[in-house]
Amino acid sequence: MGATEEKNDEASVPLSSEEPAKKEASSTTKCRVVGVLGSFKWLSLCGDAPLITEKMDHAVEESKTRVRRAFSYLLHFLDITGRNFGQICFANNPISGFLILAGLAVGNLTVAICGLIASTVGILFSMLMKQPCSSIRAGLCCYNAALFGAVLPALLLGPNPVAEEVEVFIAVLIGSVFTVMITVSVANSLSSLKPAIPLFTLPFNLVALFAILVLRVHQPLQLPAKVPPPEFDWTHRFFGGGSTSSGAGTDTARHLTQLVEGSFLGAGQVFAVQDLYCSGLVLFGLLICSPVLAVAGFFGSVVGTFLGAAVSPNLWNDAYAGVLGYNAFLASCAVCFFYVPTWRSALVALLNAALTLFVQVALGWAFADSGLPVLTLPFVAASLIVLGMTAEKQALPRAEAPLTFPEQHRAKWLQEARRDSIESTDTNTHPTHP
C-alpha cells in the first residue's frame, strides 16, 4: 500500500514528480518485456503488465473515431481501476487487481461494490484536480480510496450493523474524495525526503477512523470491560493443549490447523473479508504480479498469526479468523517491495511482520475502550520504522526508482552489481598513471 510512494507502482514515482517522457517509457516497457519477463509474450502480463500498458497507449494513438476513442478511454479507466485494487498489496497489475476485486465479490458483494464505487469516485476526482497522469495510471492516487470503500461497509454493515446503509454509502462517496486529497497532499510533502518515505495506507486510516466516529456519534458509548489475560505456560499458549489432557493431541492438531487457516485468511482480512475463497484470489492475484510478494505476504501472515496465538489465549479467536495476520501480511510485502529481495531482506520482512503484530496487539488494547478498530495502523507504524534501516556495502539495498515489482528490482540490482564489478576489475587491470 502506498507511498510518497516511491511506489511507482505503488510504484513508479512520487506523486509530486513529473511524468516521464513517452520515448523513455516506451523503451523501458520493451526492456522489461524482453529482459526480465523473458521471450514468452504472455509473461509480459505479469509483473507490472507492460504489455497492457503498451497496448493501451497504442489503442489511444490509433483511435480515429469518437466511438473508438471512447472505448479506448474506457479500457484505460478499467486498467486504472484494477491497478487501484492491486496497489493496496503493492501489485501494480490490473489483472491482479481484478482478481482481488473478484475475491471481494465472492466474500462480500457489498464490500466489492462499495470499493468499486470509491475507486471510481477517486479516479474522477483525481482527473478533475489534474493530478499527474502517471500517478493516476499507476494507481497511486486512488488505492487508499478503494481500500476505504471496501473496508468501511465491512466493518459497519456486518452481522451487527452499527450504521444505516444509506449513511455508509454517503460516507463512502465523501470519504473517497478526502482520501485522495490526503494521499496527494501527504505524498507531496514526503517526496522531498531522501530517500522518499512511503505513506502506505495512512490516508485510509485517517479517513476511516474519522468516518467511523462520525457514523457512531449518535450511539451511546459502551465501554467493554477489559479482562486481563490469564497466565498460561508458553507451551499451552502456542500448541493449544495441556500435556495432562487425554485429548491433548487432538486439541493441538485442531489448534494448529485453525492457525494455518487463519494465516491463509489474513490475505482477505486486508479488506476486512473473512473468506477462504477471497483470500485465495488475493494470493493468486499477487502470484501473477510477483511470486515474491505472494510468498512474502503469506509467510508474514503466518508469523503474525502464530506469534499472536503465542502471546495470549485471549487472541486465539482473532488468530483463527485471520485478524492477526493481515497487518503482518502487508508489512512483509512492504519490505520485499522496497528492498531488493535477498536473504537479509527476507529476514527483515519476517521481523517486520513480528514487530507489526506486537504493535497491533498494543494498539488493540489501547483502542479497546473506544471500540475503534486498529485498521492498518500497525502495518504503517512498523513499516515506516523498518524502512529506515540501512547497511554497509549494500548488504540491504533499497530498490531504486522507478519501482516496479520485486523480481525486476533484483534483476536490476544484479545487473548494476555486475557492471560495478567489471568496472572495478578493469580499473585494477589497467590502472591510470599520472
XYZ file of C-alpha atoms in Angstrom:
434
model
C 0.000 0.000 0.000
C 1.094 3.403 -0.914
C 3.798 5.778 -0.646
C 5.234 9.011 -1.381
C 5.229 6.263 -2.829
C 8.109 5.782 -4.281
C 5.963 3.062 -5.392
C 5.700 3.769 -8.954
C 3.801 1.078 -8.610
C 2.810 1.505 -5.661
C 5.223 2.373 -7.843
C 6.828 4.354 -10.292
C 7.317 7.798 -8.946
C 6.328 10.042 -6.100
C 3.060 11.835 -6.669
C 4.884 15.116 -6.929
C 7.338 14.049 -9.663
C 6.870 14.860 -13.321
C 5.662 12.386 -15.895
C 8.401 10.538 -17.805
C 8.884 11.161 -21.480
C 6.941 8.895 -23.797
C 10.004 7.621 -25.595
C 11.721 6.689 -22.371
C 8.596 4.936 -21.107
C 8.296 3.005 -24.367
C 11.911 1.841 -24.301
C 11.566 0.896 -20.639
C 8.489 -1.161 -21.440
C 10.250 -3.053 -24.214
C 13.246 -3.657 -21.978
C 11.023 -5.125 -19.289
C 9.300 -7.474 -21.713
C 12.494 -8.831 -23.218
C 14.990 -8.527 -20.382
C 13.055 -9.519 -17.274
C 9.954 -11.428 -18.294
C 11.650 -13.462 -20.977
C 10.769 -14.126 -24.592
C 7.314 -15.557 -23.834
C 4.829 -12.842 -24.745
C 2.225 -13.882 -22.186
C 4.712 -13.312 -19.370
C 4.521 -9.587 -20.117
C 1.079 -9.704 -18.485
C 2.859 -10.443 -15.210
C 4.867 -8.000 -13.141
C 3.509 -4.519 -13.783
C 1.875 -5.768 -17.014
C 3.945 -3.793 -19.557
C 2.098 -5.417 -22.448
C -1.220 -3.990 -21.236
C 0.330 -0.528 -20.869
C 1.799 -0.752 -24.370
C -1.493 -1.889 -25.913
C -3.425 0.837 -24.087
C -1.146 3.561 -25.412
C -1.323 2.116 -28.912
C -5.135 1.961 -28.779
C -5.364 5.662 -27.912
C -2.939 6.638 -30.680
C -4.833 4.590 -33.260
C -8.311 5.825 -32.260
C -9.584 7.864 -35.183
C -13.295 7.931 -34.415
C -15.175 9.122 -31.361
C -16.524 5.658 -30.637
C -13.117 4.013 -30.733
C -11.607 6.829 -28.702
C -14.337 6.498 -26.069
C -13.804 2.742 -25.976
C -10.040 3.171 -25.516
C -10.658 5.612 -22.656
C -12.995 3.091 -21.048
C -10.254 0.459 -21.244
C -7.846 2.927 -19.642
C -10.361 3.521 -16.862
C -10.686 -0.211 -16.223
C -6.915 -0.558 -16.242
C -6.598 2.160 -13.578
C -9.368 0.571 -11.521
C -7.589 -2.778 -11.496
C -4.304 -1.169 -10.514
C -6.024 0.717 -7.677
C -7.000 -2.559 -6.029
C -3.678 -4.210 -6.808
C -1.669 -1.342 -5.333
C -3.219 -1.995 -1.925
C -0.942 -5.040 -1.805
C 1.913 -3.420 -3.812
C 0.857 -5.047 -7.083
C 0.769 -2.593 -9.985
C -1.076 -5.022 -12.207
C -4.696 -4.675 -13.374
C -5.156 -8.450 -13.633
C -4.096 -8.815 -10.007
C -6.438 -6.005 -9.028
C -9.475 -7.528 -10.707
C -8.731 -10.915 -9.168
C -8.699 -9.187 -5.784
C -11.978 -7.452 -6.656
C -13.456 -10.800 -7.689
C -12.388 -12.236 -4.341
C -14.154 -9.401 -2.542
C -17.294 -10.059 -4.568
C -17.195 -13.730 -3.609
C -16.658 -12.978 0.062
C -18.946 -9.956 0.405
C -20.666 -8.394 -2.606
C -21.415 -5.154 -0.751
C -17.728 -4.702 0.012
C -16.808 -5.173 -3.660
C -19.477 -2.733 -4.873
C -18.548 -0.042 -2.370
C -14.855 -0.497 -3.117
C -15.550 -0.145 -6.830
C -17.641 2.984 -6.242
C -14.948 4.563 -4.075
C -12.271 3.756 -6.647
C -14.370 5.304 -9.430
C -15.060 8.472 -7.440
C -11.371 8.719 -6.569
C -10.306 8.414 -10.208
C -12.780 11.049 -11.360
C -11.747 13.436 -8.587
C -8.045 12.914 -9.397
C -8.702 13.750 -13.036
C -10.787 16.761 -12.063
C -7.932 18.042 -9.903
C -5.445 17.463 -12.764
C -3.178 15.090 -10.877
C -0.154 13.665 -12.755
C -1.336 11.164 -15.334
C 1.486 8.759 -14.464
C 0.382 8.644 -10.824
C -3.259 8.076 -11.714
C -2.429 5.339 -14.225
C -0.168 3.557 -11.745
C -2.953 3.506 -9.161
C -1.078 5.719 -6.710
C -3.744 8.382 -6.306
C -6.727 6.191 -5.539
C -5.687 2.897 -3.932
C -6.417 4.352 -0.495
C -9.885 5.312 -1.711
C -10.513 1.767 -2.982
C -9.437 0.308 0.364
C -11.603 2.789 2.259
C -14.652 1.915 0.183
C -14.131 -1.799 0.771
C -13.360 -1.770 4.492
C -15.919 0.748 5.777
C -19.060 -1.263 4.883
C -17.364 -4.483 6.001
C -16.875 -3.008 9.469
C -20.137 -1.098 9.833
C -22.597 -3.324 7.936
C -21.564 -6.681 9.336
C -23.708 -9.174 11.263
C -24.320 -6.487 13.905
C -24.595 -3.265 11.876
C -23.753 -0.074 13.709
C -24.926 2.329 10.982
C -27.594 2.631 8.312
C -26.739 1.504 4.785
C -27.534 4.931 3.326
C -25.214 6.603 5.822
C -22.393 4.229 4.956
C -22.818 4.726 1.205
C -22.760 8.503 1.622
C -19.665 8.185 3.799
C -18.002 6.086 1.085
C -18.672 8.758 -1.544
C -17.445 11.649 0.583
C -14.599 9.765 2.227
C -13.117 8.598 -1.062
C -12.670 12.230 -2.095
C -10.973 13.141 1.196
C -8.779 10.068 0.917
C -7.445 11.188 -2.458
C -6.854 14.713 -1.130
C -4.850 13.441 1.840
C -2.937 10.970 -0.328
C -1.787 13.670 -2.735
C -1.050 16.225 -0.018
C 0.987 13.941 2.240
C 2.785 12.307 -0.697
C 3.886 15.706 -1.997
C 5.303 16.550 1.434
C 7.116 13.243 1.896
C 8.560 13.159 -1.630
C 11.104 15.839 -0.703
C 12.784 13.496 1.773
C 15.766 11.379 0.747
C 15.075 8.552 0.409
C 11.423 9.269 -0.198
C 9.197 7.868 2.547
C 6.125 5.853 1.545
C 2.803 6.936 3.013
C 1.369 3.423 2.665
C -2.282 3.386 3.839
C -2.050 6.324 6.245
C -4.761 8.343 4.397
C -7.125 5.360 4.546
C -6.601 5.024 8.300
C -7.225 8.706 8.995
C -10.394 8.967 6.924
C -11.758 5.586 8.066
C -11.300 6.336 11.773
C -12.976 9.730 11.429
C -15.816 8.227 9.379
C -16.444 5.503 11.978
C -16.510 8.049 14.787
C -18.902 10.328 12.880
C -21.272 7.496 11.989
C -21.335 6.300 15.596
C -21.704 9.705 17.214
C -25.450 9.283 17.740
C -24.977 5.967 19.546
C -24.359 5.685 23.291
C -20.759 4.824 24.043
C -20.499 1.375 25.594
C -17.143 0.663 27.128
C -16.210 -3.023 27.058
C -14.674 -4.352 30.229
C -11.026 -5.265 29.955
C -10.271 -8.782 31.068
C -6.641 -9.397 31.983
C -5.147 -12.324 30.087
C -4.856 -15.491 32.162
C -1.435 -16.856 32.980
C -0.629 -19.906 30.870
C 2.656 -21.567 30.154
C 4.004 -20.881 26.682
C 3.543 -24.490 25.564
C -0.168 -24.210 26.303
C -0.402 -20.856 24.582
C 1.311 -21.962 21.414
C 0.109 -25.526 20.933
C -3.335 -25.173 22.489
C -3.296 -28.274 24.663
C -2.003 -29.404 28.020
C 0.206 -32.423 28.416
C -2.091 -33.976 31.012
C -5.217 -33.846 28.899
C -6.366 -37.085 27.300
C -7.335 -35.193 24.158
C -4.201 -33.094 24.078
C -3.043 -34.453 20.735
C -6.398 -33.844 19.073
C -6.702 -30.367 20.567
C -3.200 -29.472 19.453
C -3.816 -30.684 15.906
C -7.097 -28.771 15.726
C -5.456 -25.662 17.136
C -2.580 -25.745 14.640
C -4.966 -26.421 11.766
C -7.040 -23.376 12.695
C -3.891 -21.259 12.954
C -2.816 -22.312 9.464
C -6.292 -21.463 8.186
C -6.097 -18.126 9.993
C -2.760 -17.434 8.300
C -4.429 -18.029 4.941
C -7.393 -15.820 5.874
C -5.024 -12.944 6.601
C -4.886 -12.078 2.885
C -8.640 -11.468 2.719
C -8.691 -9.683 6.069
C -6.666 -6.884 4.487
C -10.089 -5.886 3.146
C -11.939 -6.989 6.309
C -13.348 -10.044 4.498
C -13.128 -13.405 6.255
C -13.452 -15.865 3.406
C -11.115 -18.579 2.164
C -12.037 -18.065 -1.493
C -11.417 -14.345 -1.184
C -8.009 -14.961 0.376
C -7.176 -17.472 -2.331
C -7.973 -14.977 -5.103
C -5.958 -12.252 -3.371
C -2.918 -14.529 -3.153
C -3.420 -15.727 -6.730
C -3.588 -12.122 -7.909
C -0.319 -11.349 -6.139
C 1.229 -14.509 -7.580
C 0.511 -13.294 -11.117
C 2.156 -9.956 -10.414
C 5.024 -11.190 -8.262
C 5.597 -14.612 -6.676
C 7.911 -12.875 -4.202
C 5.052 -10.701 -2.940
C 2.680 -13.665 -2.673
C 5.154 -15.785 -0.698
C 6.279 -12.879 1.475
C 2.707 -11.913 2.291
C 1.672 -15.429 3.245
C 4.651 -16.078 5.491
C 4.220 -12.654 7.057
C 0.663 -13.653 7.887
C 1.947 -16.936 9.318
C 4.326 -15.053 11.614
C 1.608 -12.671 12.784
C -0.950 -15.424 13.366
C 1.266 -17.905 15.205
C 3.086 -15.258 17.212
C -0.217 -13.667 18.208
C -1.518 -17.022 19.375
C 1.612 -17.397 21.485
C 1.061 -14.012 23.164
C -2.226 -14.907 24.824
C -5.102 -17.404 24.520
C -7.383 -14.360 24.518
C -6.146 -13.742 20.980
C -6.837 -17.211 19.633
C -10.195 -16.346 18.089
C -8.619 -13.380 16.291
C -5.800 -15.636 15.118
C -8.256 -18.225 13.772
C -10.155 -15.504 11.876
C -7.041 -14.050 10.226
C -7.290 -10.762 12.120
C -3.759 -11.109 13.492
C -2.318 -11.864 10.065
C -3.412 -9.093 7.721
C -1.172 -6.322 9.063
C 1.801 -8.682 9.136
C 0.861 -9.734 5.582
C 1.200 -6.150 4.353
C 4.301 -5.477 6.449
C 6.190 -8.398 4.932
C 5.138 -7.397 1.410
C 6.307 -3.823 2.031
C 9.853 -4.883 2.932
C 10.146 -7.193 -0.067
C 8.866 -4.434 -2.332
C 11.006 -1.518 -1.163
C 14.147 -3.563 -0.520
C 15.832 -5.700 -3.140
C 14.911 -9.354 -2.430
C 17.864 -11.002 -0.671
C 18.143 -13.331 2.298
C 18.708 -10.304 4.526
C 15.610 -8.513 3.278
C 13.623 -11.735 3.746
C 14.780 -11.836 7.362
C 13.866 -8.169 7.818
C 10.447 -8.866 6.291
C 9.704 -11.547 8.892
C 10.990 -9.320 11.685
C 8.783 -6.508 10.430
C 5.824 -8.889 10.498
C 6.620 -9.728 14.128
C 7.000 -6.053 15.068
C 3.713 -5.273 13.352
C 1.960 -7.968 15.367
C 3.203 -6.527 18.667
C 2.124 -3.029 17.608
C -1.288 -4.410 16.636
C -1.785 -6.131 19.981
C -0.735 -2.972 21.847
C -2.967 -0.685 19.789
C -5.862 -3.119 20.049
C -5.581 -2.987 23.833
C -5.331 0.821 23.755
C -8.341 1.160 21.417
C -10.487 -1.277 23.415
C -12.220 1.442 25.442
C -13.415 3.301 22.359
C -14.240 0.172 20.384
C -12.307 1.502 17.377
C -10.542 -0.930 15.032
C -6.790 -0.660 14.564
C -7.239 -0.948 10.777
C -3.777 -0.947 9.144
C -2.135 1.482 11.561
C 0.198 -1.243 12.961
C 1.463 -2.006 9.451
C 2.056 1.679 8.693
C 3.812 2.428 12.008
C 6.087 -0.627 11.992
C 6.969 -0.445 8.293
C 7.905 3.240 8.400
C 10.369 2.410 11.178
C 11.839 -0.652 9.470
C 12.248 1.025 6.078
C 14.694 3.440 7.694
C 17.223 0.612 8.099
C 20.437 0.738 6.105
C 23.505 -1.490 5.941
C 27.105 -1.140 4.807
C 28.272 -2.170 1.351
C 24.744 -2.501 0.017
C 24.069 -5.528 2.203
C 20.455 -4.359 2.490
C 19.903 -2.403 -0.736
C 16.819 -0.261 -1.314
C 15.093 -0.736 -4.642
C 15.750 2.212 -6.899
C 13.075 4.188 -8.722
C 11.192 3.609 -10.860
C 9.747 0.903 -8.629
C 8.008 -1.908 -10.490
C 7.996 -5.369 -8.866
C 10.494 -7.265 -6.667
C 11.806 -9.623 -9.344
C 12.771 -6.720 -11.596
C 14.248 -4.818 -8.653
C 16.572 -7.764 -8.040
C 17.408 -8.183 -11.738
C 18.323 -4.516 -11.986
C 20.395 -4.690 -8.794
C 22.318 -7.757 -10.009
C 22.960 -6.096 -13.352
C 24.364 -2.996 -11.670
C 26.462 -5.153 -9.321
C 27.983 -6.981 -12.304
C 28.687 -3.676 -14.049
C 30.396 -2.299 -10.964
C 32.421 -5.496 -10.631
C 33.574 -5.296 -14.253
C 34.497 -1.624 -13.906
C 36.421 -2.384 -10.727
C 38.283 -5.227 -12.458
C 39.147 -3.017 -15.439
C 40.417 -0.305 -13.121
C 42.672 -2.758 -11.295
C 43.898 -4.317 -14.524
C 44.553 -1.045 -16.303
C 45.439 1.490 -13.619
C 45.632 5.096 -14.644
C 49.060 6.759 -14.356
C 49.656 10.432 -13.720
